[in-house]
Every structure is written in structure tokens, then in C-alpha cells.
Amino acid sequence: MRPLRDLSIRVKLTGSLIAVVSIVLLLSTVAGLVEQHRSAKTAMMSQFSVLADALGDASITPLVFDDVDTGAEVLASARLEPKILFVQTFDANGNRFASYQAPDFASEEVVLPPGEDQFLFEGEFLHVSKSIDRDGATMGRIYLRASMKDLYATTRHKIFLATLSLLICLFIAILLGSLLQREIARPILELAAATKKVSGEGDFSARVHSNSGDEIGVLCDGFNTMLDQIQQRDRELEKHRAHLEELVRERTSRLEAQTQELTDSNAQLERSNQELDDFAYIVSHDLKEPLRGISRYSSFIAEDYAGKLDEAGHEKLETLQRLCLRQENLIDSLLHYSRVGRAELAIAPTDLNDVIEQVLDMMHITLEELGIEVRVPRHLPTVACDSVRIVEVFRNLITNAVKYNDKADKWIEIGFQQHDESGGNGLNPTGFVFYVRDNGIGIREKHQESVFRIFKRLHARDKYGGGTGAGLTFVKKIVERHGGKIWLESTYGEGTTFYFTLEKGIVA
């Protein structure tokens, strides 16, 4: 079928018209010839049935009187019909009685056996077998054979005439098809040529000229309209392209300026980092050294002039030593916070069970002295993180849970939740939510956001073990460096739960 699809529309139109006309003429001609031939055979059967009846009726008397000669004379009258080649009669017992045979006809074979009335077309002959009856009694049977040569000759002549007519009609159909296909195919061919010009050369100025108002004319008008719209859009696109190029040049210029600014900012940031490192060095050595000197000299005074100082003097010296120690702790906390924000994380697969075991081992004595029960409901997962920093996270959270607990039976629970267990508490669906829960003093709702601010304490400096108030700030910084976040849920007087995620830590 592929070669047919590639033929020209002209050939297809002409071929389809010729094919349709040929099929219609052929079918009608064949149907007419078949009907004429059938009608001729029916007429022939009727004609020779009547002749057989007439000859049979004429043979009744010879059959009754067993007069064979008269019976032969009766059958000889069949010579008046040239188509009759052979006639034979039989008596009531089926015995041959009389016969007639046309000249130059040699066969006397009876094709149809005795029985009911029968008609048989065989080869070039019609065989007729009929009973000879009188007053309801069968007197005998007559067999007649007729030639069908004239019928076949007539049929062949009709076939010749029909074939000739068919060829003439086909010739006329070819002429008409050639004329009609020009009117039908011309605009289609022009449309195909214009389409090829548009697709092959990109020439959208091509147009198809059609004055017809039929579907092909509508198609050509639509094609022309489409090309007009494409040309209009091309002009608009060209304007937009020029405008975009101008925008790109402007943006490129701005980006280059911003890149230069970023380069300068990075250089400035590097200088700032270096200055911050220098500042850290100064804080570490130059600021802490006077504090140590003040603390040592206050100790010397307390020891050397113990007898000369009254109680108020001793209290002031103790306060001075305590303030020096606190100031040194604050400086250490600031330095530590600075390092947490700038140091690179050593990310590696870390078994959190080992982390918890390490923290609990460090705090073993404290936990045992205070009688605190530590619960780990299920095995913790392995995540990609900086194990040293995560140890610091758990140590600070557990330390807070230990410090801020005034219950007789103290406990701490360490565990995790998966997404379908956490109720959607800001959890990435593929990660975990870790928590540290206690039954301590709790945190009032108005203070829950401020606990993560550096040096923020909710109680007196010496209450609940003191401290600088920087631990939760370190925890928040470390968690955020891991791409996670931290939050808490607390009921004042009943306990607190700290939740945190390590969203960017790859689950190992």
C-alpha cells in the first residue's frame, strides 16, 4: 500500500474515478448478462417442455396400440425444430419404444434415468425427461435432448457487445476524469507546492490562489490566513528577540557588575574572617590574661590578708573571683559559638546509638548521683552527620534535662519519630525527628522562643546549677548547620520535649 500512498493526487483522483466506473459497469454488465442467460435458459426449458408434452400426447395412441412405426413418425416431426437432436419414448414398463435422431448426431445415450419429470443442462445440451399421462394413468415416458449452441453463441455475442460498451465507457470515464481532476487537483497541488516551499525554504510569503467556494477553497483560504498570522508573529518575535537581546546585554552588564561586587565582597569577607580570627586570638590571650591576673591577685589577697579583712571584705573578694570566672566562661562561650559557625562539618555515617552511649558515659556519675532514669524506647538510626557536633547537641539537651528537674522521680527519654508518626512537625517526609524529653520544671509559653538566644537564662544565675545560658544557642547553631531545625513543646510544671531534625543529613 505504500506505493499507492506516494502517487500524485492527479493519478489518485483519475484512478479512483476509473476504478469506480469500471466496478459499477462491470458489475452491472455481469449482472445483466447473467440474468439474460438465466432467462434464456428458463425460456428454453419452457419451450422444450411444451414440445416434449406435445410429442408425448401424440405418442399416446401408438403406445396404446403398440404401434412402433406410428410412434417413430410422431417423433420424426421433431425435425421441424433444428435444436432437437434426439427424442426417445418408453412404454409404461420403461422399455424403449420409438426414437428420433437428428442427422449427424451419433449418441443415443439416455442421460436422465426414468423417474419424475427432470431438466438437466449439461455441457452444450438440455436434457428433458417427462411422463406421458392420460386420465391420471402413466402411459410411458419421453426423453428429449436439445442443443444449446445457439444460446451460447448468442451469449458470447452479448458478452462481446458488453465488453465493447465497457471499454468505450472506460475511455469516456478516463477523459472525464482527466478533465475533472484538473479542477479538483490544481488547488491541492498548488497547496502542496506552497507547503513544500514554506517547509523547505522557510518562505512564508508563498500563497495559494483558489476561487472556489468548496472545502478545498476554504482550506486554501485557511492556509493563506495561517501564513499571514505566522508572518505577523515572526515580525513580533523579531521585535521581541531584539528587545530580549537588549535586555540580555543589560542583564549581562549588571551581572558582571554584581559579580565584581561579589568578588569584592568575598575578598572583604575573607579579610573580615581573618580579622575575626585575629579578634578571637586577642580575646583568647589579651582579654583572658587580665582576668586570670585579677583572679590570682584576689586569691593572694584573700590568703595573705585574711586576718586584716573583715567578713564584708572576704565576701567582696569571693564575688570578685566569681565574676572573673563567669567573665572567662562567657568569653569561652563566645569563642566556641564563633568556631561552631565557621568550622567545616566532618559529615560521615554515624550510629546515633554510639553517640548516646558516649554522652551517657560522660554523664554517668551525675546521672547516677541524681537517680535519673534514661529511657531509649527503640534503636536509633544511622545518619550522615558530624558526630562530634551531634555529641555536643545531645550532651547539651540531656544536661538541661538533668539541671531543670525538681521531681522526686526524674527521667529522660531519648528517641525519634518518622514522618507518619510525627504529625507533620516540620519534618521532611524522608527524614527523622529526634527528641529529648524530660519530666522537669517545664517552660512557660512566653519564654519558649527566647531560650535559644545566647546568654539568655530564665532563672537566677546560681539557680539550677548556674551556667552562661549559651548551651541551647550552640545546639540550634549545630542543627541549622546540618540543614535541620529545632523546636520545643513544653507544659509548665510537667516537662519539656526538644525536637530537632537533620534534614540534609543523608540517611545511611
XYZ file of C-alpha atoms in Angstrom:
508
model
C 0.000 0.000 0.000
C 2.981 2.330 0.423
C 3.475 2.960 -3.364
C -0.207 3.929 -3.660
C 0.137 6.491 -0.862
C 3.074 8.131 -2.677
C 1.257 8.594 -6.006
C 0.267 12.049 -7.215
C -3.196 13.343 -6.287
C -3.976 13.548 -10.016
C -3.249 9.874 -10.506
C -5.247 9.010 -7.407
C -8.290 11.027 -8.493
C -8.225 9.679 -12.074
C -7.556 6.147 -10.895
C -10.347 6.249 -8.288
C -12.860 7.573 -10.860
C -11.871 4.908 -13.381
C -11.930 2.222 -10.711
C -15.408 3.229 -9.510
C -16.816 3.452 -13.046
C -15.159 0.166 -14.024
C -16.509 -1.658 -10.998
C -20.027 -0.279 -11.488
C -20.085 -1.033 -15.220
C -18.531 -4.438 -14.749
C -20.942 -5.434 -12.004
C -23.982 -4.142 -13.897
C -22.831 -5.789 -17.136
C -22.113 -9.122 -15.478
C -25.416 -8.983 -13.638
C -27.277 -8.210 -16.906
C -25.521 -10.984 -18.810
C -26.132 -13.493 -16.035
C -29.805 -12.502 -15.862
C -30.219 -12.713 -19.657
C -28.506 -16.094 -19.762
C -30.679 -17.377 -16.946
C -33.816 -16.032 -18.626
C -32.786 -17.633 -21.924
C -32.258 -20.985 -20.221
C -35.615 -20.680 -18.482
C -37.331 -19.852 -21.782
C -35.581 -22.786 -23.420
C -36.717 -25.123 -20.642
C -40.274 -23.886 -21.060
C -40.130 -24.229 -24.874
C -38.853 -27.783 -24.880
C -41.098 -28.787 -22.007
C -44.060 -27.798 -24.181
C -42.570 -29.692 -27.181
C -41.996 -32.765 -25.011
C -45.604 -32.612 -23.787
C -46.878 -32.240 -27.369
C -44.799 -35.162 -28.650
C -45.798 -37.225 -25.615
C -49.500 -36.574 -26.166
C -49.136 -37.514 -29.834
C -47.413 -40.758 -28.806
C -50.231 -41.975 -26.516
C -52.166 -43.766 -29.281
C -49.108 -45.594 -30.696
C -48.219 -46.619 -27.131
C -51.758 -47.938 -26.506
C -51.781 -49.990 -29.704
C -48.081 -50.809 -29.598
C -47.620 -49.222 -32.998
C -43.860 -48.523 -33.120
C -43.877 -47.187 -36.689
C -46.537 -44.628 -35.941
C -44.699 -43.683 -32.771
C -41.491 -43.142 -34.793
C -43.374 -40.977 -37.288
C -44.742 -38.879 -34.435
C -41.235 -38.339 -33.058
C -39.884 -37.593 -36.534
C -41.987 -34.425 -36.551
C -39.322 -33.056 -34.131
C -37.132 -32.369 -37.156
C -39.101 -29.170 -37.603
C -37.163 -27.831 -34.557
C -33.442 -27.823 -35.530
C -32.354 -27.596 -31.908
C -33.813 -31.046 -31.102
C -31.075 -33.630 -31.589
C -32.569 -36.767 -30.087
C -36.030 -37.924 -28.881
C -36.994 -41.298 -27.451
C -40.177 -42.697 -25.876
C -40.556 -45.514 -23.365
C -43.605 -47.611 -22.584
C -45.176 -47.941 -19.139
C -42.685 -50.673 -18.232
C -39.686 -48.454 -19.104
C -38.831 -50.303 -22.310
C -37.605 -48.360 -25.340
C -40.484 -47.775 -27.746
C -39.628 -45.312 -30.517
C -36.898 -42.758 -31.198
C -35.812 -39.884 -33.421
C -32.234 -38.806 -34.070
C -31.173 -35.658 -35.908
C -28.758 -36.065 -38.812
C -25.074 -36.010 -37.889
C -25.899 -36.825 -34.247
C -24.352 -40.112 -33.226
C -25.174 -40.543 -29.488
C -28.339 -42.376 -28.455
C -27.445 -42.454 -24.774
C -30.264 -41.502 -22.398
C -28.720 -39.249 -19.739
C -31.752 -38.955 -17.456
C -32.970 -42.220 -15.927
C -36.738 -42.959 -15.725
C -38.431 -41.221 -12.826
C -40.045 -37.878 -12.169
C -40.015 -35.018 -14.671
C -36.458 -33.730 -14.931
C -34.469 -30.954 -16.664
C -30.660 -31.020 -16.899
C -28.223 -28.554 -18.530
C -25.045 -30.484 -19.271
C -22.304 -29.148 -21.487
C -23.929 -27.984 -24.755
C -27.187 -29.903 -24.233
C -30.505 -29.599 -22.449
C -31.911 -32.923 -21.283
C -35.682 -33.176 -20.687
C -37.478 -36.207 -19.225
C -41.302 -36.126 -18.821
C -44.005 -38.709 -18.196
C -46.781 -39.388 -20.742
C -50.107 -39.387 -18.892
C -53.746 -39.986 -19.871
C -56.646 -39.702 -17.476
C -54.269 -39.833 -14.491
C -52.569 -43.019 -15.709
C -48.923 -43.078 -16.840
C -48.724 -44.422 -20.376
C -44.963 -44.058 -20.733
C -42.103 -41.523 -20.714
C -40.468 -39.286 -23.280
C -36.806 -38.200 -23.272
C -35.684 -35.178 -25.335
C -32.219 -33.752 -25.934
C -31.778 -30.220 -27.379
C -28.677 -28.315 -28.493
C -27.652 -25.114 -26.648
C -25.128 -23.946 -29.258
C -27.366 -21.120 -30.437
C -27.907 -20.000 -26.820
C -24.173 -19.998 -26.106
C -23.441 -18.196 -29.368
C -25.978 -15.533 -28.501
C -24.463 -15.222 -25.011
C -20.942 -14.825 -26.432
C -22.170 -12.152 -28.803
C -23.778 -10.308 -25.915
C -20.560 -10.594 -23.894
C -18.625 -9.125 -26.836
C -21.039 -6.225 -27.144
C -20.963 -5.666 -23.362
C -17.155 -5.697 -23.328
C -17.044 -3.235 -26.190
C -19.505 -0.974 -24.373
C -17.441 -1.274 -21.192
C -14.249 -0.229 -22.986
C -15.997 2.732 -24.591
C -17.395 3.800 -21.196
C -13.968 3.461 -19.625
C -12.449 5.610 -22.330
C -15.096 8.247 -21.727
C -14.506 7.958 -17.936
C -10.769 8.498 -18.460
C -11.436 11.641 -20.484
C -13.917 12.977 -17.950
C -11.631 12.025 -15.036
C -8.701 13.824 -16.624
C -10.812 16.970 -17.049
C -12.361 16.808 -13.582
C -9.139 16.021 -11.725
C -7.556 19.162 -13.096
C -10.194 21.319 -11.471
C -10.029 19.317 -8.219
C -6.298 18.650 -8.043
C -4.986 22.041 -9.222
C -5.563 23.914 -5.934
C -4.403 20.884 -3.945
C -1.193 20.684 -5.971
C -0.671 24.420 -5.526
C -1.244 23.969 -1.800
C 1.311 21.117 -1.703
C 3.850 23.226 -3.643
C 3.339 26.167 -1.289
C 3.676 23.887 1.757
C 6.921 22.461 0.368
C 8.211 25.971 -0.239
C 7.335 27.020 3.296
C 8.777 23.923 4.994
C 11.808 23.522 2.767
C 12.851 27.134 2.174
C 11.160 28.847 5.107
C 9.466 31.260 2.688
C 6.240 32.337 4.382
C 5.372 34.712 1.532
C 4.009 31.814 -0.556
C 0.252 31.939 -1.227
C -2.324 29.612 -2.812
C -4.824 31.091 -5.291
C -8.251 29.448 -5.309
C -11.552 30.959 -6.493
C -13.724 28.006 -5.490
C -16.103 28.118 -2.574
C -15.899 24.426 -1.728
C -13.939 22.714 1.066
C -10.696 22.952 -0.919
C -11.217 26.707 -1.331
C -11.821 27.004 2.422
C -8.634 25.002 3.037
C -6.602 27.261 0.740
C -8.007 30.411 2.363
C -7.208 28.970 5.812
C -3.667 28.151 4.671
C -3.147 31.708 3.434
C -4.558 33.116 6.675
C -2.254 30.856 8.685
C 0.765 32.112 6.728
C -0.330 35.729 7.307
C -0.537 35.049 11.032
C 2.867 33.321 11.034
C 4.441 36.270 9.234
C 2.854 38.669 11.704
C 4.100 36.594 14.632
C 7.561 36.374 13.072
C 7.689 40.143 12.897
C 6.571 40.375 16.522
C 9.062 37.687 17.539
C 11.820 39.566 15.780
C 10.918 42.671 17.767
C 10.833 40.647 20.986
C 14.139 38.985 20.082
C 15.795 42.373 19.574
C 14.285 43.555 22.849
C 15.456 40.392 24.633
C 18.943 40.804 23.240
C 18.993 44.316 24.617
C 17.728 43.016 27.965
C 20.343 40.263 27.940
C 23.074 42.800 27.294
C 21.780 44.961 30.141
C 21.439 41.953 32.477
C 24.875 40.707 31.485
C 26.323 44.084 32.269
C 24.545 44.134 35.626
C 25.611 40.562 36.373
C 29.196 41.406 35.573
C 28.954 44.379 37.935
C 27.304 42.169 40.595
C 29.956 39.516 40.042
C 32.620 42.091 40.624
C 30.772 43.261 43.734
C 30.552 39.674 44.965
C 34.249 39.216 44.279
C 34.982 42.325 46.265
C 32.566 41.185 48.975
C 34.239 37.780 49.142
C 37.615 39.433 49.470
C 36.215 41.697 52.151
C 34.606 38.690 53.849
C 37.930 36.872 53.801
C 39.542 39.909 55.383
C 36.714 40.044 57.930
C 37.197 36.351 58.710
C 40.879 36.933 59.173
C 40.130 39.909 61.403
C 37.652 37.733 63.316
C 40.328 35.089 63.775
C 42.709 37.819 64.942
C 39.999 39.086 67.266
C 39.469 35.592 68.633
C 43.183 35.344 69.272
C 43.133 38.703 71.048
C 40.112 37.681 73.123
C 41.699 34.363 73.922
C 45.058 35.777 75.017
C 44.829 39.505 75.680
C 41.399 39.684 77.388
C 41.544 36.428 79.340
C 45.049 37.129 80.662
C 43.990 40.211 82.780
C 41.038 38.196 84.109
C 43.382 35.450 85.242
C 45.622 38.098 86.856
C 42.697 39.671 88.720
C 41.566 36.226 89.863
C 45.086 35.283 91.086
C 45.644 38.583 92.898
C 42.241 38.340 94.606
C 43.220 34.841 95.768
C 46.567 36.160 97.091
C 44.819 38.962 98.990
C 42.291 36.530 100.445
C 45.129 34.297 101.652
C 47.807 36.874 102.672
C 45.494 39.417 104.248
C 42.924 37.057 105.645
C 43.430 38.381 109.184
C 43.179 42.025 108.152
C 39.918 41.712 106.213
C 36.547 41.651 107.829
C 33.666 39.490 106.675
C 32.482 42.068 104.146
C 35.957 42.200 102.598
C 36.088 38.415 102.247
C 32.653 38.437 100.567
C 33.763 41.107 98.093
C 36.879 39.120 97.193
C 34.809 35.964 96.662
C 32.395 37.959 94.484
C 35.363 39.307 92.511
C 36.726 35.787 91.917
C 33.259 34.523 90.932
C 32.791 37.415 88.467
C 36.190 36.761 86.938
C 35.333 33.095 86.452
C 31.942 33.977 84.952
C 33.542 36.502 82.591
C 36.080 33.907 81.471
C 33.252 31.386 80.855
C 31.356 33.978 78.807
C 34.464 34.667 76.705
C 34.943 30.910 76.176
C 31.299 30.591 75.127
C 31.642 33.419 72.590
C 34.770 31.823 71.132
C 33.050 28.453 70.936
C 29.971 29.958 69.218
C 32.226 31.644 66.671
C 34.031 28.377 65.890
C 30.723 26.451 65.567
C 29.555 28.866 62.864
C 32.772 28.790 60.815
C 34.262 25.334 61.176
C 33.657 22.786 58.390
C 31.452 19.842 59.310
C 33.014 16.376 59.121
C 29.966 14.619 57.651
C 30.068 10.813 57.853
C 27.608 7.960 58.555
C 27.119 7.986 62.320
C 25.311 5.472 64.502
C 23.353 7.625 66.952
C 23.257 4.765 69.438
C 27.038 5.133 69.787
C 26.593 8.903 70.217
C 24.049 8.435 73.037
C 26.245 5.809 74.694
C 29.206 8.228 74.588
C 27.174 11.088 76.134
C 25.686 8.890 78.867
C 29.141 7.539 79.663
C 30.446 11.107 80.152
C 27.481 11.959 82.405
C 27.346 8.608 84.164
C 28.349 9.874 87.627
C 25.901 12.798 87.578
C 23.012 10.644 86.390
C 23.731 8.002 88.984
C 24.044 10.517 91.834
C 20.734 12.189 90.960
C 18.986 8.874 90.325
C 17.823 9.879 86.838
C 16.300 7.139 84.660
C 17.325 7.368 80.999
C 14.946 5.759 78.518
C 15.702 4.883 74.894
C 12.464 3.256 73.596
C 13.951 1.865 70.384
C 17.171 1.534 68.444
C 18.228 4.866 66.909
C 19.028 5.109 63.178
C 22.323 5.802 61.462
C 22.528 9.213 59.757
C 25.155 11.227 57.916
C 26.349 13.983 60.263
C 29.304 15.440 62.148
C 29.493 13.027 65.073
C 31.470 15.423 67.323
C 28.884 18.185 66.875
C 25.922 15.836 67.363
C 27.525 14.572 70.608
C 27.507 18.218 71.693
C 23.812 18.551 70.753
C 22.717 15.553 72.803
C 25.055 16.464 75.689
C 23.586 19.974 75.993
C 19.975 18.756 75.726
C 20.499 15.979 78.289
C 22.408 18.352 80.609
C 19.476 20.801 80.527
C 17.046 17.960 81.186
C 19.129 16.961 84.223
C 19.567 20.521 85.577
C 15.989 21.721 85.266
C 14.214 18.902 87.064
C 12.829 19.168 90.577
C 10.816 15.946 90.609
C 11.447 13.121 93.076
C 11.459 10.528 90.277
C 13.394 12.053 87.421
C 13.542 10.561 83.924
C 14.807 11.460 80.455
C 13.618 9.846 77.213
C 15.691 9.897 74.014
C 14.142 8.735 70.740
C 12.981 9.578 67.243
C 9.848 9.687 65.115
C 9.316 9.079 61.428
C 7.103 11.235 59.265
C 3.868 9.276 59.721
C 4.442 9.286 63.492
C 5.326 12.935 63.974
C 2.090 14.552 62.854
C 3.980 16.663 60.284
C 6.038 18.707 62.779
C 8.070 20.390 60.047
C 9.569 17.038 59.049
C 10.885 16.234 55.636
C 8.867 13.140 54.565
C 12.079 11.137 54.011
C 13.785 12.000 57.322
C 13.520 11.634 61.089
C 12.550 13.812 64.033
C 14.791 13.258 67.070
C 13.745 14.295 70.554
C 14.932 14.553 74.161
C 12.026 14.556 76.648
C 12.012 15.081 80.430
C 9.561 15.451 83.295
C 11.257 18.571 84.683
C 10.023 22.042 85.539
C 8.880 22.928 82.017
C 8.995 26.294 80.254
C 6.261 28.881 80.146
C 4.922 29.532 76.639
C 6.036 33.177 76.614
C 9.671 32.108 77.151
C 9.796 29.216 74.682
C 11.170 31.294 71.772
C 13.786 33.147 73.818
C 15.543 30.067 75.242
C 17.654 29.794 72.084
C 19.120 33.311 72.424
C 22.723 33.363 73.559
C 23.301 34.067 77.292
C 19.524 34.014 77.894
C 18.676 32.487 81.277
C 15.138 32.174 82.684
C 16.308 31.842 86.312
C 18.783 33.420 88.694
C 22.470 32.914 87.791
C 23.158 30.493 90.613
C 19.815 28.645 90.457
C 19.620 25.154 88.848
C 23.385 24.806 88.651
C 24.124 28.191 87.066
C 25.657 28.402 83.617
C 26.142 31.007 80.866
C 22.878 30.332 79.012
C 24.686 29.536 75.739
C 24.101 25.775 75.508
C 20.812 25.865 73.542
C 22.288 28.528 71.264
C 25.095 26.094 70.387
C 22.548 23.317 69.792
C 20.452 25.499 67.444
C 23.544 26.564 65.510
C 24.773 22.981 65.050
C 21.340 21.705 63.978
C 20.961 24.515 61.426
C 24.469 23.803 60.086
C 23.153 20.285 59.374
C 20.227 21.756 57.418
C 17.685 20.956 60.138
C 15.702 22.923 62.681
C 14.908 22.677 66.367
C 11.769 23.470 68.356
C 10.229 22.533 71.672
C 6.940 21.574 73.260
C 6.525 22.171 76.986
C 3.924 22.201 79.727
C 4.989 24.331 82.654
C 5.479 22.218 85.757
C 5.232 18.894 83.842
C 8.173 18.690 81.475
C 9.712 19.669 78.143
C 10.438 17.934 74.840
C 13.087 19.289 72.457
C 12.655 18.146 68.823
C 15.222 18.562 66.070
C 15.830 17.325 62.516
C 18.912 16.757 60.417
C 17.178 17.276 57.098
C 20.239 17.460 54.867
C 21.939 14.575 56.568
C 21.726 11.642 54.154
C 20.120 8.649 55.791
C 22.711 5.904 55.695
